[in-house]
Structures are given as C-alpha cells and as structure tokens.
PDB file of C-alpha atoms and ligand atoms in Angstrom:
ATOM      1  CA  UNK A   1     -37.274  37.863 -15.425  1.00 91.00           C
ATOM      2  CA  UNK A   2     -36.712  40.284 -12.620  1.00 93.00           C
ATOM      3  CA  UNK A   3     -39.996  40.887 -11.849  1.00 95.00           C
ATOM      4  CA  UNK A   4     -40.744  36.712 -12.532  1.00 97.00           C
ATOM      5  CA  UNK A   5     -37.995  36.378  -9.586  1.00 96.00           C
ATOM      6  CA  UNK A   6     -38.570  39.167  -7.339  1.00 96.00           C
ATOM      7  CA  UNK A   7     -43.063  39.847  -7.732  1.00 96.00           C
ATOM      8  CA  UNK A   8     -44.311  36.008  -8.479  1.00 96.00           C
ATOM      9  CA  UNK A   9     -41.318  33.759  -7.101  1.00 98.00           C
ATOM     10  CA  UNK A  10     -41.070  36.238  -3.965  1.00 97.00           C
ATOM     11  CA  UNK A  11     -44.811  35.726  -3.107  1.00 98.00           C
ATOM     12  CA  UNK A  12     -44.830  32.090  -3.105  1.00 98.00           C
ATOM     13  CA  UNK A  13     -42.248  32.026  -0.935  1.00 98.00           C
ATOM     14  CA  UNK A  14     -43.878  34.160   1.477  1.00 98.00           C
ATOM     15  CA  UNK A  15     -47.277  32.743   0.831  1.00 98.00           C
ATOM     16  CA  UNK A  16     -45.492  29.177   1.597  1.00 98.00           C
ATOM     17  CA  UNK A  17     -44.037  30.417   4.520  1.00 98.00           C
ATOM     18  CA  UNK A  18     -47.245  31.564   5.802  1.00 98.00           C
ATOM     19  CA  UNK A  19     -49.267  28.269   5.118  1.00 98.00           C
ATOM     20  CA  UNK A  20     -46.813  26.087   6.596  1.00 98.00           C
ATOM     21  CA  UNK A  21     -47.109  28.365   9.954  1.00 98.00           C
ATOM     22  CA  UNK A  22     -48.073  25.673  12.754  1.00 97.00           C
ATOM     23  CA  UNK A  23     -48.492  22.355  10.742  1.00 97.00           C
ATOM     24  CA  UNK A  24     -46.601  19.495  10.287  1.00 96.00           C
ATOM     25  CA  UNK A  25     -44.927  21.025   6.961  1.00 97.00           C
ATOM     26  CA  UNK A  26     -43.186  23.384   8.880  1.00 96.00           C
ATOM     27  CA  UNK A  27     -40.451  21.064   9.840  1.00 95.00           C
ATOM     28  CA  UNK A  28     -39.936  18.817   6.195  1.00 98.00           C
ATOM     29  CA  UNK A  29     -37.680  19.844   3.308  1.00 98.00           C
ATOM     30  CA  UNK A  30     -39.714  21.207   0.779  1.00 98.00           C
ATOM     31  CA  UNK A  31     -38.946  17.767  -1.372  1.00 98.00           C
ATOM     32  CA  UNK A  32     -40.820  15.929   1.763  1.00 98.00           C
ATOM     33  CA  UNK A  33     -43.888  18.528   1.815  1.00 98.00           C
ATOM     34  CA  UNK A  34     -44.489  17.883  -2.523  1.00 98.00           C
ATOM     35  CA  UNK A  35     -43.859  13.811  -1.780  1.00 98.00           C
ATOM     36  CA  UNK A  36     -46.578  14.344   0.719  1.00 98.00           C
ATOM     37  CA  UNK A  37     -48.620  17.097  -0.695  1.00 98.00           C
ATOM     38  CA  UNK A  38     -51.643  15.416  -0.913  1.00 98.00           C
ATOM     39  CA  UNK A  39     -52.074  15.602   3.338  1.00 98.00           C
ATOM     40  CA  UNK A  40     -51.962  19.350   3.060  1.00 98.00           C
ATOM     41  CA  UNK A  41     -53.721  22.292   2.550  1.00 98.00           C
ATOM     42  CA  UNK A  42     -54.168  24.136  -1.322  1.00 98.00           C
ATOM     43  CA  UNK A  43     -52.034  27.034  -0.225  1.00 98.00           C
ATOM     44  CA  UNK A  44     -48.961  24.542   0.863  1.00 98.00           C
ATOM     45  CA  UNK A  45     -49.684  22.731  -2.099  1.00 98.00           C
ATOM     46  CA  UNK A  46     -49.700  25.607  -4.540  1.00 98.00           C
ATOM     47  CA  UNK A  47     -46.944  27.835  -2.812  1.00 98.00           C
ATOM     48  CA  UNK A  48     -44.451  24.705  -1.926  1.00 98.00           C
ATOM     49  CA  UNK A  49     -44.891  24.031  -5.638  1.00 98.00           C
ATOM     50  CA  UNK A  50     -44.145  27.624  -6.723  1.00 98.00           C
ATOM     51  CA  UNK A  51     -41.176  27.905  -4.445  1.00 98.00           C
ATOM     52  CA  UNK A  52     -39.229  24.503  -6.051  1.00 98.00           C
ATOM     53  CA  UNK A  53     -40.466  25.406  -9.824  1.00 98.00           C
ATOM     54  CA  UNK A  54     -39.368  28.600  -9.715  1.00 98.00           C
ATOM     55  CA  UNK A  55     -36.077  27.290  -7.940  1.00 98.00           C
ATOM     56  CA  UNK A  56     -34.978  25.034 -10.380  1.00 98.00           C
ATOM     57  CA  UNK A  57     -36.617  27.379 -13.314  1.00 98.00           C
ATOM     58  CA  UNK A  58     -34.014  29.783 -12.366  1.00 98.00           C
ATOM     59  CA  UNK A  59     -31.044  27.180 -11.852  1.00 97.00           C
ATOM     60  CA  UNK A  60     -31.818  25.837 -15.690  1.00 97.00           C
ATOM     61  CA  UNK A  61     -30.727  29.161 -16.868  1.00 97.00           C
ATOM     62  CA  UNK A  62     -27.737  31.155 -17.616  1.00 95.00           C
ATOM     63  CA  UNK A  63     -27.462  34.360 -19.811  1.00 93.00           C
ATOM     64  CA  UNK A  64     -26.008  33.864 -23.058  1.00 86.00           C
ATOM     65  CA  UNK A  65     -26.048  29.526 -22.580  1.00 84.00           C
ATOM     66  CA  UNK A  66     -27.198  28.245 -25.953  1.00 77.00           C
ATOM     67  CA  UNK A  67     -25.285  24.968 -27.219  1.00 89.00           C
ATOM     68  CA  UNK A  68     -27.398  21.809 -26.378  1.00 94.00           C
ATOM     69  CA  UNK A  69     -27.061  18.976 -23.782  1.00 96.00           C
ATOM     70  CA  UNK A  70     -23.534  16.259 -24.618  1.00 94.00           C
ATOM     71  CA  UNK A  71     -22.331  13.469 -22.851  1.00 94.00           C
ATOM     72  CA  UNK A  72     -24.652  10.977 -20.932  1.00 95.00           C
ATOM     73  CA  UNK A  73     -27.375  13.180 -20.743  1.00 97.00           C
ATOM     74  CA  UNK A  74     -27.537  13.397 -24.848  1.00 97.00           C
ATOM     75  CA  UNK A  75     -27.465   9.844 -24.884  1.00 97.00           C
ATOM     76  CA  UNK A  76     -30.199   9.185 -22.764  1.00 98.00           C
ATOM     77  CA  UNK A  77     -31.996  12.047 -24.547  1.00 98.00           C
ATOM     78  CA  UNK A  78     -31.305  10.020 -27.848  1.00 98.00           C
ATOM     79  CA  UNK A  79     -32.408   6.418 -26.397  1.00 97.00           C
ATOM     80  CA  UNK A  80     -35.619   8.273 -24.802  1.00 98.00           C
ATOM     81  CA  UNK A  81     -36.727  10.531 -28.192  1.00 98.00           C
ATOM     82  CA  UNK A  82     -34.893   9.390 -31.286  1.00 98.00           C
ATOM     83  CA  UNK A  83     -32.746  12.677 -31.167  1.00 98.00           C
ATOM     84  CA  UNK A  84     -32.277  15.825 -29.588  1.00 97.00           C
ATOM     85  CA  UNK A  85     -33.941  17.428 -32.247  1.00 97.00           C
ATOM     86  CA  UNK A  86     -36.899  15.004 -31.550  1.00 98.00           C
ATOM     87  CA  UNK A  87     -36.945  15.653 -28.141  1.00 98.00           C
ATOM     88  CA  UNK A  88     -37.138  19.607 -28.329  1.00 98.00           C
ATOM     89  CA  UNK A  89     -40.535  19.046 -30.698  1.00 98.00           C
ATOM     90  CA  UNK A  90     -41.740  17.113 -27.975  1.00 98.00           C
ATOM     91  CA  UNK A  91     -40.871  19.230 -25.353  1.00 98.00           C
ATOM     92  CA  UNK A  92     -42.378  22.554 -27.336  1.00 98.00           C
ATOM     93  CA  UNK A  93     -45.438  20.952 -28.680  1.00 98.00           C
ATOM     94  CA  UNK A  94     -46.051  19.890 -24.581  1.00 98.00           C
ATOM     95  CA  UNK A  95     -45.389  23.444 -23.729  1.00 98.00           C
ATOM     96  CA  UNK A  96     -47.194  24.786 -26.620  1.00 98.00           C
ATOM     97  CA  UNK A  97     -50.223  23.004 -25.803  1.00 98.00           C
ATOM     98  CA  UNK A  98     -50.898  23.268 -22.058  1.00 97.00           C
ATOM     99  CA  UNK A  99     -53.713  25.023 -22.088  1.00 96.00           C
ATOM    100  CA  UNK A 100     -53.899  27.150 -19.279  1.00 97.00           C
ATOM    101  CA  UNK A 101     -51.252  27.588 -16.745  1.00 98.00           C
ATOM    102  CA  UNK A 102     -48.467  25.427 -15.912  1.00 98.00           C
ATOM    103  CA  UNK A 103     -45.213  23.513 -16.414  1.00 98.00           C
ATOM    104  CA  UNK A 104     -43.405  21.160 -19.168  1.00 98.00           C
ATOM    105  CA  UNK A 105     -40.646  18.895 -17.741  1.00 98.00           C
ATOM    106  CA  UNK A 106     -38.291  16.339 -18.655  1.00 98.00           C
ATOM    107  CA  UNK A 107     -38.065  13.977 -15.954  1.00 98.00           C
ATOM    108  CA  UNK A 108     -36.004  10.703 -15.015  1.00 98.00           C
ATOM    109  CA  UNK A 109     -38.994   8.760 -14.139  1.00 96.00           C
ATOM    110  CA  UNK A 110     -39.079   6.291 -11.891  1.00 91.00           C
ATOM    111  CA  UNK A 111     -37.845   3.401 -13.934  1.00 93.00           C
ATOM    112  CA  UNK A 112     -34.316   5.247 -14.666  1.00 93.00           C
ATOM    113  CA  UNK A 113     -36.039   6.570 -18.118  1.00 96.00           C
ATOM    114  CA  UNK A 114     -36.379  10.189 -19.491  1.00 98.00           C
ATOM    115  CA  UNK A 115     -39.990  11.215 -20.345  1.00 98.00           C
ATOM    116  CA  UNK A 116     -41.704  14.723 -21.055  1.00 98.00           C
ATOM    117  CA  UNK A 117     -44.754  15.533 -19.143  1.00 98.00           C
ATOM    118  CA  UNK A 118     -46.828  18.809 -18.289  1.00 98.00           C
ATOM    119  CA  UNK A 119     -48.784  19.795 -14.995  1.00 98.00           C
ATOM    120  CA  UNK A 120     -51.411  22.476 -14.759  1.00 98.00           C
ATOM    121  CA  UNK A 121     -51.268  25.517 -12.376  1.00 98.00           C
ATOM    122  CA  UNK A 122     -47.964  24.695 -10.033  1.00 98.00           C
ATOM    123  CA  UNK A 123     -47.814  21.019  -9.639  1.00 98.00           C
ATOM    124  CA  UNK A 124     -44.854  19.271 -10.568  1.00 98.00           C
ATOM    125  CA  UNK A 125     -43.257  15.704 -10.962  1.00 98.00           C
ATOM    126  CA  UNK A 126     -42.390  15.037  -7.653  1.00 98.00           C
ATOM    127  CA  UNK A 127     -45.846  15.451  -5.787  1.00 98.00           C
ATOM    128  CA  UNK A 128     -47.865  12.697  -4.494  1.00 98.00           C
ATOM    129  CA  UNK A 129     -50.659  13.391  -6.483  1.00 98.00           C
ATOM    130  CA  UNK A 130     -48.582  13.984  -9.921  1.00 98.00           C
ATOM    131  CA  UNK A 131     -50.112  11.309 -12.694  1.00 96.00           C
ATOM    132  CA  UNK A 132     -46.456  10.663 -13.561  1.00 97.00           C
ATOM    133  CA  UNK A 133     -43.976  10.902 -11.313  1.00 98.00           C
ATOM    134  CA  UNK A 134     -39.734  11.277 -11.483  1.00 98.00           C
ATOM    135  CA  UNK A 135     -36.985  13.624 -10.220  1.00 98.00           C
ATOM    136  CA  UNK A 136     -37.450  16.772 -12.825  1.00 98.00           C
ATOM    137  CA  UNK A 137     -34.285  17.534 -14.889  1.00 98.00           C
ATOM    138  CA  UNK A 138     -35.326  20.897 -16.956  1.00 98.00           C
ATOM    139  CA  UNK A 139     -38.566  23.315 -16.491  1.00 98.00           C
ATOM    140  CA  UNK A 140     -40.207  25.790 -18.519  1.00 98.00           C
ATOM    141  CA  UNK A 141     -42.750  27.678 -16.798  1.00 98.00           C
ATOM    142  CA  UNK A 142     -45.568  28.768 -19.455  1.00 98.00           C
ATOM    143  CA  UNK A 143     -47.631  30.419 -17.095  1.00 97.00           C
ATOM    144  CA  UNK A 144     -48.698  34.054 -18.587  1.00 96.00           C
ATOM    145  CA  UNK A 145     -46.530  36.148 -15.803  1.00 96.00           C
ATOM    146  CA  UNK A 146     -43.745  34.863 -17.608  1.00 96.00           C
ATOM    147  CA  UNK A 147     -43.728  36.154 -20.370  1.00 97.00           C
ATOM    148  CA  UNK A 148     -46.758  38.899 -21.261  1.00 95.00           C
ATOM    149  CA  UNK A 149     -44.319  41.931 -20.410  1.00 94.00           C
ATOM    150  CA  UNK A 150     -41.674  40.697 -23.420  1.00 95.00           C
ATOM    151  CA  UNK A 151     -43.853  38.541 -25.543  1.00 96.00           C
ATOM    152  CA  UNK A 152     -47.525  39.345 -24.969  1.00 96.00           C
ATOM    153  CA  UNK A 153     -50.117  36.660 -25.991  1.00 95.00           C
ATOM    154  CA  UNK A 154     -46.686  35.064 -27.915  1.00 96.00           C
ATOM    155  CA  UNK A 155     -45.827  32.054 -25.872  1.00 97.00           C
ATOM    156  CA  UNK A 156     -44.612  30.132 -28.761  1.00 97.00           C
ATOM    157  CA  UNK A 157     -41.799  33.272 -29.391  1.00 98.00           C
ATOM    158  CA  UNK A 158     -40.972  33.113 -25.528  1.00 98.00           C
ATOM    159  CA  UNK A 159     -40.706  29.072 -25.890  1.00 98.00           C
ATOM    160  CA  UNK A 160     -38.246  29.267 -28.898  1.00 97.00           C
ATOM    161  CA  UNK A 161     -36.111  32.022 -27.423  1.00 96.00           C
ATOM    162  CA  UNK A 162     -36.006  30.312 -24.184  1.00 97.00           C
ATOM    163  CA  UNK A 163     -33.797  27.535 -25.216  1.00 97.00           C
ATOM    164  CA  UNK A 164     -31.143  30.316 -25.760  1.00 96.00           C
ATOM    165  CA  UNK A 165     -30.666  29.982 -21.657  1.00 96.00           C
ATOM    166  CA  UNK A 166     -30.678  26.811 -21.109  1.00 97.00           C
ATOM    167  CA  UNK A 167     -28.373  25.750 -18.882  1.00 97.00           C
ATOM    168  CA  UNK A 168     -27.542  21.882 -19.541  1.00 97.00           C
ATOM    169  CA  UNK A 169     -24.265  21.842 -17.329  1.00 96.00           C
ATOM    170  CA  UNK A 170     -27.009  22.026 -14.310  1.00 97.00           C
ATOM    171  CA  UNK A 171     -29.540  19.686 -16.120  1.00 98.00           C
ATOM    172  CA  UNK A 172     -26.300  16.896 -17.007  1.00 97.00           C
ATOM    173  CA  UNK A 173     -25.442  17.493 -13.195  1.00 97.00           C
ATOM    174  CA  UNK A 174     -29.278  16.590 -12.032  1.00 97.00           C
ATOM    175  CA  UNK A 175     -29.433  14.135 -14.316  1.00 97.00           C
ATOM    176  CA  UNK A 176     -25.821  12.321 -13.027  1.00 95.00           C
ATOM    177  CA  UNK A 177     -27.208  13.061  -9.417  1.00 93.00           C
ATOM    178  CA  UNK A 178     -30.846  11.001  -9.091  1.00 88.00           C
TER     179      UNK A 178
HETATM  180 MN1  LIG B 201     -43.524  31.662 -12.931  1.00 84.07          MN
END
C-alpha cells in the first residue's frame, strides 16, 4: 500500500499536474475536470482519474475496519441487492471479472439508486464519458500494481482480504452526503 500511495498515486498526481499546465483544467476542481473530461486531453483524462480513485481508494480504508455497512446505507444496500451478502457477490464477481485494468464501484446513480458498475484503465463514475454515471460511494482498484507485491497473479485473495479495510463510516457518510 505504501508504494500504491507513494510510486503510482504520487505519479498521477504529478503527471496531472503537468497536463493541466496552461489549459482550461488548470483552474476547475478536479470533480469539474472528470464532469468535463471528454474536452480534454488523454493525460488529464487518465491522471485526473488516477488522482480522485486513488483519493477516495485510500479514504474507504482503515487498518483493522472489518464489520459491514448499518443504518441507511444497509438499507439501501438491501432494497438495491436483496442483501448485503448479495451485494458483496456482485461487487466481487464485477471485480473478479474486469478483465484488464480498472475499477469496481458502488455508486448512487443518478436516480437516488445504488448500482455496481466497473470502468477499464482509470475512468470512473463521475466522467462525462462514463456509460453509467452517479456519485461513487466505495472503490476497489484491481489494477495489477495493487496487489502483485502481496498477492501475485491472486487478485481474487487480494479482493477477499480487502473487505477486511473497508471503511463504511466514510462510505455511510458519502452516501448521507450526495
Ligand atoms: Mn492503483
């Protein structure tokens, strides 16, 4: 995780803060560059996209957090999936099967609902050009980098150990937020 934060998260940063060097990105929040992605370059799009993933990644987790996500936010859970329980199959067989590189999410989309989706490389729920598009509540980054030092080729092991750090205090508080 240190070298997740520090190597990859550090060089989108400075990647971002190189692409957005004399455009019109340079003064937006990053929310306003992803809701507008699609007028920019690859490099804004791929960096600006690293730097909020990796962002709320790292807000989603706490050491030791286990337990599993209670008041309104298991409700909605519950009305959106059937159960937590179904909800976590859903989320791991999205993660599971992303071929490639990217994300799995649980959104609010934009009717008020919770819904799982994936994005390839680092795209995410709230660009322009996402094919479904809400305010993300929880991330899992499945990208290699994240786990080949721990787990190897094993992304299923680093998927079933991750929800040992989920932090659903934050993900209540998004979710009670937007
Ligand atoms: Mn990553």
């Amino acid at each position: 995780m240190e070298i997740h934060h520090d190597k990859h998260h550090g060089a989108y940063v400075s990647n971002l803060n190189n692409a957005i060097a004399n455009t019109d990105a340079q003064n937006m929040s990053l929310e306003e560059i992803l809701n507008n992605v699609s007028k920019f370059s690859a490099a804004i799009r791929n960096n600006a996209g690293g730097h909020y993933n990796h962002n709320l990644f790292w807000s989603i987790m706490k050491p030791h957090a286990g337990g599993s996500p209670s008041g309104k936010l298991v409700q909605a859970i519950t009305q959106s999936f059937g159960s937590y329980e179904e909800f976590k199959n859903k989320f791991v067989a999205s993660a599971t099967g992303r071929f490639g590189s990217g994300w799995t999410w649980l959104i609010k989309n934009q009717a008020g609902q919770l819904e799982i989706t994936s994005t390839a490389n680092q795209d995410n729920p709230l660009m322009d050009i996402a094919d479904t598009k809400g305010y993300p509540l929880l991330a899992l980054d499945v990208w290699e980098h994240a786990y080949y030092l721990k787990y190897q080729y094993r992304r299923a092991d680093y998927i079933s150990a991750w929800w040992h750090v989920v932090n659903w205090n934050e993900v209540e508080q998004r979710f009670q937020k937007r």
